[in-house]
């Protein structure tokens, strides 16, 4: 069969892969990744040229971050490591004695040693001189062995640098290829305008620069030898860890060290304990701009504002990726608002560049103003993100519209008969005064005495309505899709979760749908009666009640009604305790009751004792519901064994709340009923029946 690709196309494809990386080049040219790798391999076998894969990095503030990411991001399994890291920042506290304004990404020790996707080693210059005729031969040897090199050099000897033949200054350089025919190395370095760039340097110029920087009497070297790095994936695909990301963002917002989650035993921490972390580094930026530059207008440092902007860009990438994976509620709203933080950080960085050129002191005030706007959005949006992020794939994956400039906050609210919903403008990312309107006043009405910062929504009759809140400019800021129902879910749990995802409150009760979808309430009990009415709506449905559960469902008991097999089953994670064939069928409502006393658990259905479990290992825990398939739960409640009631008084809570009442209930998915689970903020139902849907 005739070859589809001619020689010229292959050469251009290889050249493009040298510039943008193999993955990106293969995607742009619609080639197989392996095909392009094969062409590159054949070039190495028949030429004196070898250029290692490089991918232009999203972090360009410091050499070691840029070089590392240039290596690993050409491999698709590196995405998880990037998303899990580059969240936390640290710096030395600003002071009159400390004019070192370095702000950097936190790693407990060298980033080279922190990354599991590379093999790293450092070689002494004396060792190289003993084994190779020159640094040129050694670097070619390294590249032929698929190794990158990181060296010190003196810019005085490099023609493309401003320091050429003018003054001596040491810097670091990353080497990723060579061309013996042209006697050139392919290198990554910062150009004269401080942009991370790929270019070529003659063998002889690099040799002179390296030897000058590594003389024994020169103590200004950076690398202290040659660092050899190769791509080496020991662990396969590194997944995105949502739990790690959540903790990293919390540490960033709380300005606490992330070392505790990287090294639980506190060993090998690279950063001094006197460092400041997270959002506290903004103080360094303000000190640099308002205090240091006022006294030293010529001693500028690009790093603080560059890192500030870059950090926001990476976080925006992270938000987009998590939205695509279905981890975030209100993803477009969060993305669009955080993009504004990126915009203000970029404006501050660009104004600082202008200041470096013009030395116009009036620019400082504008830089500070833009940075403060970026900081406010950074804090507010990330706090909002933490409250609306999930550890499971409960939510629908979303394709983010990156060009959208403004996005109203859209949410749903359910209002029961003789109750109302309390809407607060402060629950979203705006300080504007808002005015609410409804498109259906027959279904629900807005409180005529409501202020511009809060309002009440009243139930009038069953139906739906769309509410809009506009600011003083006339922009739509919030949209509420309201459903008014007469009865809803009857329960005596006075604290409740926000029903979301596969759970919805309807006129018939609480409707669940999915595969092992859980609702866990805030109440804890040991000796109790717990009952509900369950209607199985699908042939393969297996809904159930959960009791004595740990906060995140590591341990619990569940009794489910399996319409597929007809059995009632008592089970715990990884173990079926008891089962009884009862001919469970769809579209029939069953009254289910659990009586727990000491170690004994008794299960009743429709008033009949079905089975007992006399050796319960779990003493107490939370109550909940589970939906597998479609099902409806109604008249769900708990009461004390001492009352021996046959009927629950709904709205009267008997079982106590746990001591850590700040821990909210939650709902969502648990694969196989046993996997890790993340809580959402609970929305408290007050004694007056007012449902607070705020995000505090």
Steps between C-alpha positions, in 0.01 A plus 500: 500500500630845410626711790242767594760752612790634291844586634430874522187445710689274740781754540252781568311281748822420686598868500158597641532234770838653595328835551170411669547142621398164357149489647400842376661452158327163451166658592547797267605281207242228577776240531533206731727577795693177440546580129665832581717338767614243240596774253701677770676174590600438137640855474725431799631183336599670173628841606726687738199677643304412809236724652312382809123566526404832660156642580472875562406524869220695673749601774783724380587697813798286602736282299454178696120507473510587130758232417327227698159570344657522153608138548199338662210680327590333172363184665123478559538326838653819644170691511406372844830608653465852358139536620584369849793740543571870436220599738691623806733802504759599758740788567723645768319759715554855368707733719750787482782249554372260237491639146466154348156498339505149363154342482506139390288188475516283807672163494638344819839459335654538152237486227725257309482259794130560557389388154446122458521522121873563466831346598735763641871499585774757554852457360811679630706696248818316605342168412420625150856620440637160602284308253436731202722724293264796529157605619385478136569126483333443835182685401476311170544175692215596738262590218579174317397322820165689496608732780451874531769718663471800731819707534653827617650732241635854472291721271809704412590239235159460333446732198120522529514627860519866605797412722705379200854643518373759751475351849511163672179359643421137576171341413353154445432336165306191394635286213271266310666430163796539268590529131856378442498613137431861602688458830208636700310408816125547529436676829226657710583829670354840576549754223598860560135592556469226767291268283560126527625410152639210297801583281847374396852574627830411335702223664802724560299786651328267746833339591654840584192607696491175698873503585484862616201436727652186652847623596584393853529856627157597365241460775217658302397184319140390527488131421830400666584237241292352221152364565396212277128437451316234305132416465430193709144409591505249785128518581310502172215746461491748789133583566365837602445484877199713586559457875859622462386799293232594754748487787757696298248779425392509865865530610548779246194690625587443866869589445616173657786274395407215267784286633259311726320338207819433302706376795263402784793435735654842435833374370717644223334838484701728274331829591586678824226527758525880489351502149155638423258296293202536270314829477739652757754541218293793371655698787840443340373645174356809671818550705709476185281749311416753772809494723802356324453662157430837664853487645667303218321585173769335285515167687206330334414131521263342246440179694231601754246626246595238243438216747177666618360504145636158408350343813156630401540363147579151628207513742272597211632198304425285806143631532437430132635144527301420815186634331564273202525206740172587676648596837361855535157651552442831316822450296437769238419756769818415692718493188370833365550679831847356560598606150454858626766433766735386221423817304581733791820308582609528135425873501714544813787305339483704179487830689806390697683431172408851389632638830834322446533682167365845594564519879170689522414487872133572424472148364563348843155599626336337198706182546395477865135563410497225236679256732247564777213432261670176397547407867135562591378284212765238573379462859126525429481269199724231654294504820190461287670220304582306819131508597394371160752231422428129524728201544298274273369520143152595625454798275474520125826577318492852358676651202612845612443799271837672539389814316200576720557831680205496739296212636197526734484271800230239424352275768180315593276542804207296629237676712245302703150612585484760781874561482739730320853518368750757626711640214817694582705694249809451714495128421657562160810675372370856486474807720229654281151582621256272319131523409299176469210435261283192433347387170210326677355679802211250513742225609728699729531856617792712611484688829402861419698618804820324395814708482750515215730260686247231592145390423242235591330271248153376604308192383153574354404186308672198341690583183824641367638850456823662391641779716763747387718742695643799315758751618481877465646476147217273394721189472347165597712376792292213648239266354292274726285219359235463770267203551211539743358180649219430748637228724849393399721271706354446848769441761585584859865565415513869584839537336522389142734473209463702184340245268693510175641289221282186480275607792197726467214593733159457334134510605519124558813507715877484453583346163833327447653359184835346410744233611573510875392863541502594869344768719647521851328716762660687788340297779683231699336217695576180695175358644218612269212422269557614142228465239399609154268420211677375187351474151720319248444656157718282277537126446867503591456743788648421841438798731575481869548669835842565653572513873795500743713648222836673535518853365634395159342153475813301573285292740121473509201265489249508216174315445394509135194370315619334178217490243716302257547202733205559734725492809532733798873512582689622807859578404811692597796587275633179341266274697137377481375439855145372442247464218139392466291446187191720529397533135594869480336654191506839324219756545410370848555709812661317795510616860851427632610523864828431679515460878849524647570420866851430624657248260164378367351630175145393402349558157124535444308539175132591493483425874652151482836402649719376214836427666729593789874563511625442855868595473513855369860619518421867438365670812363820347509712187316715248171430323449509125332369186634317196363494146592237244268543205200731533317518832291726723547545878228649718414541871857444608583548866666390820384482858611364832436136589361616836209676327390178327299711257311346212488831319774758461420863573674659205686818583592377851862392532578229754848371416788727591731685264870406516734714707670630183182657365695710253542184290225518235289225351559409138368315201666342200646179359700222663623234259405153632379671814844506661720757332618829649242775509510881526253719685317804367391802698163436662219749462326533837120492524404731783212446745300757305521290185730740322745314277837676498662428166804714573859395446649621830 
